[in-house]
């Protein structure tokens, strides 16, 4: 089996290995999933908890059990007709520590390395100190300070058989070209030290052993004499390094370590010698804060321990994918999930190449497998209305788009205005989310990604210099215009073909262009017009053929050497690539990692793949998105939780209820703020800053900045407390509340730093953070159990039943809608997790297995707080997909009209394949439907009155059976199905006709 009907995502690490996963295969099978969807399986930095810091593409991670354990897991799955989808990371590799052989080779040999073109490095940096080097921004303080403190040392590494510079866990190989100088300096220094020791001992001549060691060092040094870094000298260098290995075998490592004392940082002369040696290397050690301004290689976002690889190069692609392709050919895996597709130079070309390579291996797969086509999905953030390009040969996205759709569907548009007013009041600002994003983009571009901005600007400046008409366009003028294009770009990036924008690209580029033109002074309009042409517009050279091998985003056209050999079209392609690889991380960092933590109207809309400004989605629009997916990418993943989500799916479902009681929530927020005012901490120095900073003396500014955590952060904190309060937590349970507070405190710290307002990751305000933490623990202190804690738990009880209805709604929609439903580990029960690492805590699969029963989930509704009803809905719905796979994988999608008094409270659609139907019906906006005296998340059937679903004519007068409960509602002669006859035992129903296997 290669095409999944459902997947379950597992986060693998050394605490949860392939064998640990294999121990629960019976549960996964019984649950009804067809494929395990595994986090990256290639070798990562030791201790990695996520696997996205790959250091070796060629081997299965030994910390996970290695290839033997992976194959054991695959065999266990295959025995149950199940398979594996593996996460792959083609965009970047981990370079922290000393584990990445490709990166170490570059540090050692620079642009002469065999892997110099594997990474996206600008070897022609405009900074003379970086030409031919890579910046190594790993130091905890400035270089001079760390050197003086003796934290940068020279030593011999026996595993690598190399002389290396060390700093903390980082290792930097010294180029063997310098070994002769190092060894001869060491010999001279050793002779002086030996002479001094003999003088102290009253001896006049060196010992025979000292003579032999000195002579051996001289012989060893001679092996490196005259060595250069040129590739044709590599065999000689290897011979010399083998001689070094032999020397260590004969004389011991101590002999080398003692010899390196001449480069000790302990004395001024030897420290200066060490400094001069380091300055000659192909790396430049630097303070970590220099990376934003000076890094000369592409990173993953702004993370300086993840270096981007050039997957567009054939040799890099083959090396990075050989293992995955072999595992597919052997039938170990059935498909892949491509991480961060927008980081690649040309996602379209990459997907085409990957599909071709997989197709070549389909015939090699074991013959007993049911089907051979590889399943391929991409991690892609799509804006509302943006479509995944149809010419990418993939099965769709990983489901952020569905998560956005179903999340917006849960929000009542009638609450938007009141929630907006409350937020504006509490935050003392009327800034919209779009405005927050714009401000965040400017800040991130200036503080986190200026080096990336400068690289893109340089590419455009080279184009300007090639034409007499534009050669006077200055670097700074181009940079300013480019900033405005980037900050206003409405989607992650564009995807030009041969340097030309596509029709879809043009729509988004034009939006950015017009916005940039509106804010730029008229003097810059000419520059902006040229950027329009050079960045994929219809310029005079746009149709020139691209030279073979063109397309690199850094080396291909950076610096004088490349400029002399490049064509105008190649320069345009490079400029397009650099612009695309700038806007993608800019969008991610500014929106998800900044604006999401500044704008808190309703946190349930602040989710990866969503736009909080896009508050709600109508049922009709939801149907349209499902129809589009069914027609274009029917096998895309559909998800409601991922390893990257900001808050768990049930947190969002509960918070969405606040849109139904917006005025009540606003009053509650104000009351809690007043109640907890005595526990606020005056942020050290904050009042003085508020008086001095603009707007000077402004009362609202003082309210937000004069105390910790501040009004806006406090309001967001209350949402978080409401959203993630566990069902089983009693306010009188001091230990339980303290553990809960600690989880929230970890979220709060991350939220405050990500907001980048009063503290940041780069420059944390520890006093403010401590004061904010103290406020949190004070309001949740045991003595508050009859005050705020009681009010908090009572309010959670007020919205929890409607939140559970929302949870069951999105659970059922995910499984019944077009696409392949994806479950994130542990979310089979209620998931009140927060952002990572909270959402990656260990999962008790044994508990879930014990709770799994074959009885209808409606029987668990009375015990709904323990989550078994959610588990039951998942189990039964996945079972229906298993017994009728064609109905959901191939079946059409039919939106169903709902009529009657409470029509807006119902979502309904049908899936059809041939004569078979499945009807999904679910409760929406349940808060006002639930009886106050009831304790279950279910509206009394009588509430629905005349509300009815209009079914296809073929089902008129038919009896249907609910897959989730014992119900058997009857369709009337006009094809109407009354909701009061359907939603009698659960707030959701999945109806089929008699005769479906398993009924």
XYZ file of N, CA and C in Angstrom, residues 356-564:
627
model
N 10.392 12.178 -10.519
C 11.062 11.351 -11.519
C 11.926 10.285 -10.859
N 12.676 10.673 -9.829
C 13.557 9.715 -9.160
C 12.736 8.628 -8.460
N 11.635 9.026 -7.859
C 10.778 8.033 -7.212
C 10.151 7.095 -8.235
N 9.720 7.663 -9.373
C 9.099 6.843 -10.417
C 10.081 5.809 -10.938
N 11.351 6.183 -11.045
C 12.368 5.244 -11.522
C 12.487 4.032 -10.613
N 12.111 4.185 -9.353
C 12.274 3.105 -8.376
C 10.980 2.362 -8.075
N 9.899 2.798 -8.671
C 8.627 2.151 -8.387
C 8.617 0.688 -8.820
N 9.255 0.401 -9.936
C 9.276 -0.981 -10.424
C 10.195 -1.871 -9.601
N 11.047 -1.263 -8.768
C 11.967 -2.044 -7.939
C 11.335 -2.481 -6.626
N 10.179 -1.935 -6.323
C 9.561 -2.218 -5.027
C 9.061 -3.660 -4.947
N 8.961 -4.206 -3.728
C 8.488 -5.587 -3.571
C 7.144 -5.793 -4.269
N 6.983 -6.868 -4.994
C 5.768 -7.074 -5.803
C 4.500 -7.234 -4.981
N 4.618 -7.610 -3.709
C 3.408 -7.840 -2.922
C 2.746 -6.556 -2.448
N 3.411 -5.417 -2.634
C 2.813 -4.168 -2.184
C 1.615 -3.805 -3.045
N 0.621 -3.273 -2.381
C -0.617 -2.894 -3.065
C -0.437 -1.509 -3.673
N 0.050 -1.455 -4.903
C 0.303 -0.171 -5.553
C 1.757 0.225 -5.410
N 2.234 1.084 -6.286
C 3.650 1.440 -6.257
C 3.900 2.936 -6.257
N 2.901 3.751 -6.581
C 3.166 5.182 -6.727
C 3.519 5.801 -5.383
N 4.564 6.609 -5.379
C 4.988 7.269 -4.147
C 4.010 8.374 -3.773
N 3.784 8.501 -2.492
C 2.935 9.561 -1.956
C 3.838 10.729 -1.561
N 3.553 11.925 -2.054
C 4.402 13.089 -1.812
C 3.536 14.284 -1.441
N 3.793 14.866 -0.272
C 3.113 16.090 0.140
C 4.165 17.109 0.566
N 3.785 18.383 0.498
C 4.731 19.458 0.799
C 4.219 20.308 1.948
N 5.145 20.727 2.798
C 4.796 21.701 3.836
C 4.750 23.073 3.187
N 3.554 23.624 3.071
C 3.372 24.895 2.376
C 2.283 25.705 3.063
N 2.614 26.956 3.394
C 1.630 27.877 3.952
C 0.959 28.599 2.788
N -0.346 28.477 2.695
C -1.122 29.127 1.643
C -1.986 30.228 2.249
N -1.945 31.397 1.648
C -2.830 32.477 2.069
C -4.240 32.184 1.573
N -5.224 32.866 2.170
C -6.597 32.693 1.715
C -6.688 33.054 0.239
N -7.168 32.126 -0.581
C -7.282 32.349 -2.014
C -6.062 31.930 -2.804
N -4.955 31.642 -2.130
C -3.754 31.182 -2.839
C -3.865 29.682 -3.082
N -3.506 29.253 -4.277
C -3.596 27.833 -4.624
C -2.199 27.241 -4.761
N -2.068 25.990 -4.377
C -0.826 25.272 -4.624
C -0.657 25.126 -6.128
N 0.505 25.489 -6.677
C 0.670 25.412 -8.135
C 0.320 24.032 -8.679
N -0.483 24.034 -9.729
C -0.973 22.776 -10.288
C 0.114 21.980 -10.985
N 1.227 22.647 -11.360
C 2.291 21.933 -12.069
C 3.335 21.352 -11.130
N 3.086 21.377 -9.833
C 3.946 20.641 -8.905
C 3.412 19.209 -8.844
N 4.199 18.222 -9.218
C 3.701 16.836 -9.220
C 3.681 16.224 -7.818
N 2.809 16.772 -6.961
C 2.693 16.293 -5.586
C 1.224 15.995 -5.301
N 0.983 15.366 -4.164
C -0.383 15.012 -3.786
C -1.076 16.104 -2.991
N -0.369 17.183 -2.694
C -0.987 18.279 -1.968
C -0.110 18.770 -0.840
N -0.722 19.524 0.069
C 0.000 20.085 1.200
C -0.132 19.188 2.420
N 0.506 19.608 3.508
C 0.432 18.842 4.756
C -0.747 19.256 5.620
N -1.597 20.178 5.137
C -2.872 20.393 5.803
C -3.058 21.671 6.580
N -2.100 22.602 6.524
C -2.314 23.874 7.219
C -3.530 24.609 6.660
N -3.762 24.472 5.357
C -4.895 25.164 4.744
C -6.217 24.635 5.307
N -6.321 23.333 5.470
C -7.546 22.793 6.065
C -7.669 23.227 7.519
N -6.573 23.215 8.253
C -6.597 23.635 9.656
C -7.112 25.074 9.770
N -6.715 25.920 8.828
C -7.195 27.297 8.801
C -8.687 27.331 8.488
N -9.110 26.564 7.504
C -10.519 26.577 7.096
C -11.436 26.121 8.228
N -11.120 24.986 8.807
C -12.010 24.456 9.838
C -11.940 25.319 11.088
N -10.781 25.912 11.363
C -10.680 26.810 12.510
C -11.545 28.038 12.341
N -11.503 28.636 11.154
C -12.327 29.816 10.896
C -13.815 29.467 10.917
N -14.153 28.254 10.486
C -15.549 27.821 10.475
C -16.147 27.824 11.875
N -15.325 27.607 12.897
C -15.809 27.526 14.272
C -16.117 28.892 14.871
N -15.722 29.968 14.209
C -15.853 31.300 14.798
C -17.118 32.003 14.311
N -17.851 32.532 15.276
C -19.104 33.219 14.976
C -18.802 34.640 14.507
N -19.129 34.991 13.269
C -18.818 36.335 12.778
C -19.522 37.434 13.564
N -20.620 37.086 14.248
C -21.341 38.102 15.005
C -20.570 38.582 16.222
N -19.549 37.851 16.625
C -18.751 38.280 17.778
C -17.526 39.084 17.419
N -17.243 39.216 16.132
C -15.999 39.871 15.718
C -15.907 41.311 16.197
N -16.941 42.093 16.017
C -16.884 43.518 16.355
C -16.655 43.715 17.847
N -17.366 42.962 18.683
C -17.212 43.117 20.129
C -15.829 42.688 20.594
N -15.324 41.602 20.046
C -13.975 41.147 20.412
C -12.929 42.164 19.983
N -13.114 42.735 18.816
C -12.186 43.749 18.340
C -12.191 44.960 19.266
N -13.363 45.407 19.664
C -13.462 46.563 20.552
C -12.804 46.287 21.898
N -13.016 45.090 22.443
C -12.406 44.736 23.723
C -10.893 44.721 23.617
N -10.379 44.107 22.558
C -8.934 44.053 22.388
C -8.348 45.448 22.204
N -8.976 46.268 21.405
C -8.469 47.621 21.194
C -8.423 48.408 22.499
N -9.432 48.176 23.335
C -9.466 48.869 24.623
C -8.348 48.389 25.540
N -8.201 47.088 25.652
C -7.199 46.544 26.570
C -5.782 46.803 26.092
N -5.580 46.711 24.789
C -4.247 46.941 24.245
C -3.948 48.425 24.060
N -4.944 49.270 24.316
C -4.798 50.718 24.155
C -4.305 51.058 22.759
N -4.872 50.352 21.782
C -4.455 50.563 20.398
C -5.542 50.041 19.476
N -5.695 50.693 18.336
C -6.629 50.217 17.323
C -5.891 49.616 16.130
N -4.667 49.199 16.364
C -3.868 48.587 15.311
C -4.494 47.275 14.858
N -4.671 47.123 13.562
C -5.204 45.880 13.019
C -4.103 44.838 12.915
N -4.517 43.607 12.684
C -3.497 42.572 12.519
C -2.615 42.867 11.308
N -3.203 43.323 10.229
C -2.413 43.647 9.039
C -1.364 44.703 9.342
N -1.728 45.678 10.156
C -0.763 46.707 10.533
C 0.323 46.144 11.441
N -0.061 45.240 12.333
C 0.948 44.584 13.173
C 1.934 43.794 12.320
N 1.419 43.117 11.296
C 2.282 42.342 10.415
C 3.264 43.256 9.689
N 2.772 44.375 9.197
C 3.639 45.300 8.477
C 4.752 45.813 9.380
N 4.404 46.196 10.602
C 5.421 46.664 11.542
C 6.402 45.546 11.880
N 5.887 44.325 12.060
C 6.753 43.195 12.384
C 7.687 42.872 11.222
N 7.179 42.958 9.999
C 8.028 42.705 8.831
C 9.183 43.704 8.780
N 8.896 44.944 9.036
C 9.964 45.945 9.008
C 11.002 45.659 10.098
N 10.524 45.307 11.274
C 11.447 45.031 12.370
C 12.292 43.797 12.091
N 11.654 42.730 11.626
C 12.396 41.496 11.354
C 13.403 41.709 10.237
N 13.011 42.450 9.215
C 13.933 42.709 8.110
C 15.127 43.513 8.585
N 14.907 44.442 9.497
C 15.988 45.286 9.992
C 16.860 44.590 11.024
N 16.256 43.735 11.860
C 16.992 43.170 12.985
C 17.411 41.722 12.797
N 16.626 40.947 12.060
C 16.911 39.514 11.937
C 17.471 39.117 10.582
N 17.066 39.808 9.523
C 17.425 39.373 8.171
C 18.109 40.453 7.336
N 18.864 41.375 7.932
C 19.501 42.400 7.092
C 20.547 41.831 6.144
N 21.241 40.764 6.550
C 22.241 40.172 5.660
C 21.576 39.572 4.428
N 20.440 38.915 4.625
C 19.713 38.342 3.497
C 19.172 39.444 2.586
N 18.714 40.529 3.186
C 18.258 41.676 2.402
C 19.399 42.253 1.565
N 20.568 42.363 2.156
C 21.707 42.928 1.430
C 22.134 42.032 0.275
N 22.053 40.718 0.440
C 22.433 39.817 -0.651
C 21.506 39.997 -1.838
N 20.215 40.091 -1.565
C 19.269 40.303 -2.652
C 19.494 41.673 -3.295
N 19.786 42.666 -2.491
C 20.040 44.009 -3.024
C 21.272 44.015 -3.908
N 22.319 43.314 -3.498
C 23.548 43.286 -4.305
C 23.289 42.663 -5.675
N 22.454 41.619 -5.708
C 22.156 40.982 -6.995
C 21.459 41.973 -7.924
N 20.557 42.762 -7.396
C 19.849 43.755 -8.206
C 20.767 44.914 -8.563
N 21.660 45.259 -7.658
C 22.606 46.351 -7.939
C 23.545 45.966 -9.079
N 23.912 44.690 -9.156
C 24.755 44.255 -10.269
C 24.007 44.405 -11.589
N 22.733 44.079 -11.579
C 21.939 44.263 -12.786
C 21.883 45.731 -13.190
N 21.751 46.604 -12.211
C 21.702 48.040 -12.512
C 23.001 48.516 -13.139
N 24.122 47.997 -12.657
C 25.423 48.434 -13.151
C 25.694 47.952 -14.575
N 24.966 46.952 -15.024
C 25.220 46.421 -16.367
C 24.630 47.291 -17.473
N 23.732 48.199 -17.132
C 23.062 49.007 -18.143
C 23.362 50.484 -17.924
N 23.763 51.199 -18.956
C 24.040 52.634 -18.801
C 22.842 53.395 -18.236
N 21.641 52.991 -18.610
C 20.461 53.728 -18.174
C 20.189 53.590 -16.681
N 20.764 52.552 -16.051
C 20.450 52.322 -14.635
C 21.698 52.257 -13.761
N 22.858 52.519 -14.318
C 24.068 52.318 -13.525
C 24.183 53.306 -12.364
N 23.413 54.391 -12.392
C 23.448 55.348 -11.288
C 22.411 55.049 -10.213
N 21.681 53.935 -10.367
C 20.808 53.499 -9.277
C 21.712 53.002 -8.143
N 21.659 53.662 -7.030
C 22.573 53.307 -5.948
C 22.098 52.068 -5.193
N 23.049 51.473 -4.503
C 22.736 50.304 -3.671
C 21.651 50.654 -2.659
N 21.771 51.793 -2.000
C 20.806 52.158 -0.968
C 19.433 52.458 -1.548
N 19.382 53.044 -2.742
C 18.081 53.302 -3.367
C 17.395 51.992 -3.713
N 18.141 51.051 -4.265
C 17.575 49.737 -4.581
C 17.134 49.032 -3.303
N 17.941 49.142 -2.272
C 17.615 48.488 -1.003
C 16.313 49.028 -0.424
N 16.155 50.346 -0.481
C 14.933 50.931 0.084
C 13.703 50.465 -0.685
N 13.775 50.435 -2.002
C 12.638 49.980 -2.800
C 12.369 48.497 -2.556
N 13.441 47.732 -2.430
C 13.277 46.293 -2.203
C 12.632 46.027 -0.851
N 12.968 46.817 0.146
C 12.345 46.661 1.465
C 10.830 46.774 1.351
N 10.377 47.787 0.614
C 8.931 47.990 0.520
C 8.258 46.863 -0.244
N 8.901 46.345 -1.274
C 8.332 45.190 -1.976
C 8.227 43.989 -1.038
N 9.283 43.763 -0.264
C 9.316 42.585 0.600
C 8.296 42.686 1.730
N 8.208 43.842 2.381
C 7.319 43.929 3.535
C 5.850 43.906 3.123
N 5.560 44.269 1.879
C 4.174 44.261 1.416
C 3.810 43.010 0.622
N 4.751 42.064 0.474
C 4.451 40.884 -0.326
C 3.387 40.054 0.395
N 2.246 39.776 -0.245
C 1.095 39.221 0.483
C 1.137 37.727 0.750
N 2.051 37.002 0.090
C 2.179 35.564 0.310
C 3.640 35.260 0.626
N 3.921 33.983 0.895
C 5.287 33.632 1.275
C 6.300 33.999 0.191
N 6.006 33.626 -1.063
C 6.980 33.877 -2.119
C 6.329 33.662 -3.476
N 7.072 33.985 -4.535
C 6.608 33.685 -5.888
C 7.467 32.572 -6.471
N 7.014 32.042 -7.633
C 7.654 30.870 -8.235
C 7.865 31.118 -9.729
N 8.783 32.015 -10.083
C 8.983 32.321 -11.504
C 9.510 31.119 -12.275
N 9.207 31.105 -13.564
C 9.683 30.053 -14.461
C 10.680 30.685 -15.425
N 11.914 30.184 -15.399
C 12.972 30.751 -16.246
C 13.093 32.265 -16.073
N 12.982 32.709 -14.840
C 13.151 34.116 -14.557
C 11.935 34.969 -14.834
N 10.811 34.376 -15.198
C 9.598 35.133 -15.498
C 8.497 34.783 -14.506
N 7.779 35.803 -14.061
C 6.660 35.576 -13.161
C 5.520 34.876 -13.891
N 4.883 33.958 -13.195
C 3.694 33.305 -13.737
C 2.488 34.219 -13.537
N 1.358 33.809 -14.095
C 0.127 34.595 -13.933
C -0.253 34.708 -12.466
N -0.100 33.608 -11.716
C -0.405 33.648 -10.283
C 0.573 34.553 -9.552
N 1.865 34.469 -9.917
C 2.863 35.334 -9.295
C 2.523 36.799 -9.516
N 2.068 37.114 -10.714
C 1.841 38.508 -11.093
C 0.803 39.154 -10.179
N -0.207 38.388 -9.822
C -1.257 38.951 -8.964
C -0.682 39.395 -7.622
N 0.163 38.554 -7.023
C 0.722 38.896 -5.719
C 1.810 39.960 -5.838
N 2.612 39.862 -6.896
C 3.655 40.860 -7.071
C 3.041 42.238 -7.285
N 1.948 42.278 -8.050
C 1.322 43.575 -8.327
C 0.777 44.197 -7.044
N 0.244 43.374 -6.156
C -0.225 43.890 -4.872
C 0.915 44.535 -4.103
N 2.060 43.846 -4.052
C 3.213 44.395 -3.343
C 3.742 45.638 -4.033
N 3.753 45.616 -5.356
C 4.277 46.747 -6.122
C 3.447 48.003 -5.864
N 2.147 47.875 -5.941
C 1.292 49.050 -5.753
C 1.405 49.579 -4.325
N 1.497 48.689 -3.351
C 1.641 49.139 -1.971
C 2.987 49.830 -1.764
N 4.042 49.273 -2.370
C 5.362 49.887 -2.253
C 5.379 51.259 -2.915
N 4.766 51.359 -4.065
C 4.743 52.638 -4.790
C 3.996 53.705 -3.993
N 2.990 53.281 -3.251
C 2.195 54.231 -2.484
C 2.974 54.837 -1.319
N 3.962 54.121 -0.793
C 4.688 54.630 0.371
C 6.060 55.192 0.015
N 6.595 54.826 -1.145
C 7.912 55.326 -1.535
C 7.795 56.751 -2.089
N 8.767 57.597 -1.797
C 8.796 58.918 -2.436
C 8.895 58.771 -3.953
N 8.413 59.762 -4.654
C 8.396 59.707 -6.120
C 9.781 59.481 -6.706
N 10.806 59.936 -6.017
C 12.167 59.779 -6.521
C 12.574 58.312 -6.654
N 11.877 57.433 -5.960
C 12.227 56.008 -6.000
C 11.358 55.223 -6.971
N 10.400 55.855 -7.593
C 9.490 55.122 -8.458
C 10.194 54.521 -9.664
N 11.201 55.208 -10.189
C 11.948 54.658 -11.312
C 12.711 53.408 -10.918
N 13.300 53.421 -9.735
C 14.001 52.237 -9.234
C 13.013 51.088 -9.059
N 11.861 51.404 -8.475
C 10.850 50.369 -8.250
C 10.387 49.759 -9.569
N 10.229 50.591 -10.595
C 9.800 50.079 -11.894
C 10.823 49.104 -12.459
N 12.111 49.396 -12.264
C 13.149 48.480 -12.739
C 13.155 47.177 -11.930
N 12.880 47.266 -10.641
C 12.782 46.036 -9.852
C 11.635 45.173 -10.358
N 10.567 45.820 -10.768
C 9.442 45.100 -11.370
C 9.920 44.304 -12.577
N 10.754 44.906 -13.397
C 11.265 44.233 -14.592
C 12.254 43.132 -14.225
N 13.191 43.461 -13.349
C 14.253 42.501 -13.042
C 13.759 41.310 -12.223
N 12.734 41.505 -11.435
C 12.216 40.410 -10.616
C 11.104 39.674 -11.341
N 11.429 39.225 -12.528
C 10.520 38.355 -13.264
C 9.550 39.045 -14.174
N 9.693 40.366 -14.363
C 8.800 41.075 -15.259
C 9.196 40.906 -16.715
N 8.383 41.383 -17.645
C 8.644 41.211 -19.076
C 9.681 42.206 -19.593
N 10.942 42.004 -19.190
C 12.011 42.884 -19.654
C 12.538 42.483 -21.009
N 13.418 43.273 -21.592
C 13.927 43.000 -22.943
C 14.732 41.722 -23.050
N 15.305 41.238 -21.943
C 16.117 40.012 -22.005
C 15.436 38.856 -21.280
N 14.147 39.032 -21.000
C 13.474 38.033 -20.173
C 13.409 36.668 -20.821
N 13.399 36.637 -22.169
C 13.239 35.353 -22.833
C 14.558 34.677 -23.168
N 15.671 35.309 -22.776
C 16.968 34.694 -23.071
C 17.067 33.337 -22.400
N 17.630 32.341 -23.086
C 17.720 31.011 -22.481
C 18.660 31.009 -21.286
N 18.326 30.216 -20.304
C 19.175 30.118 -19.118
C 20.324 29.178 -19.403
N 21.548 29.545 -18.991
C 22.692 28.656 -19.213
C 22.601 27.423 -18.339
N 23.222 26.380 -18.751
C 23.203 25.136 -17.978
C 23.777 25.391 -16.604
N 23.086 24.873 -15.629
C 23.563 25.001 -14.263
C 23.183 26.292 -13.597
N 22.484 27.184 -14.318
C 22.095 28.439 -13.695
C 21.057 28.188 -12.635
N 20.938 29.121 -11.728
C 19.889 29.006 -10.735
C 20.371 29.055 -9.316
N 21.674 29.117 -9.066
C 22.133 29.226 -7.699
C 21.736 30.561 -7.112
N 21.420 30.588 -5.844
C 20.952 31.813 -5.211
C 22.050 32.587 -4.522
N 23.291 32.134 -4.571
C 24.358 32.901 -3.943
C 25.590 32.936 -4.820
N 26.167 31.777 -5.090
C 27.464 31.749 -5.746
C 27.388 32.043 -7.237
N 26.264 31.690 -7.874
C 26.193 31.759 -9.328
C 26.474 33.144 -9.874
N 26.090 34.166 -9.149
C 26.297 35.508 -9.674
C 26.583 36.476 -8.554
N 27.547 36.166 -7.707
C 27.934 37.076 -6.647
C 29.414 37.375 -6.793
N 29.730 38.644 -6.899
C 31.120 39.041 -7.004
C 31.594 39.202 -8.418
N 32.814 39.747 -8.549
C 33.347 40.100 -9.856
C 33.550 38.893 -10.755
N 34.065 37.795 -10.198
C 34.342 36.627 -11.037
C 33.069 36.103 -11.680
N 32.002 35.953 -10.867
C 30.756 35.435 -11.405
C 30.131 36.427 -12.370
N 30.254 37.716 -12.059
C 29.647 38.721 -12.924
C 30.239 38.674 -14.324
N 31.537 38.404 -14.424
C 32.178 38.391 -15.740
C 31.702 37.211 -16.584
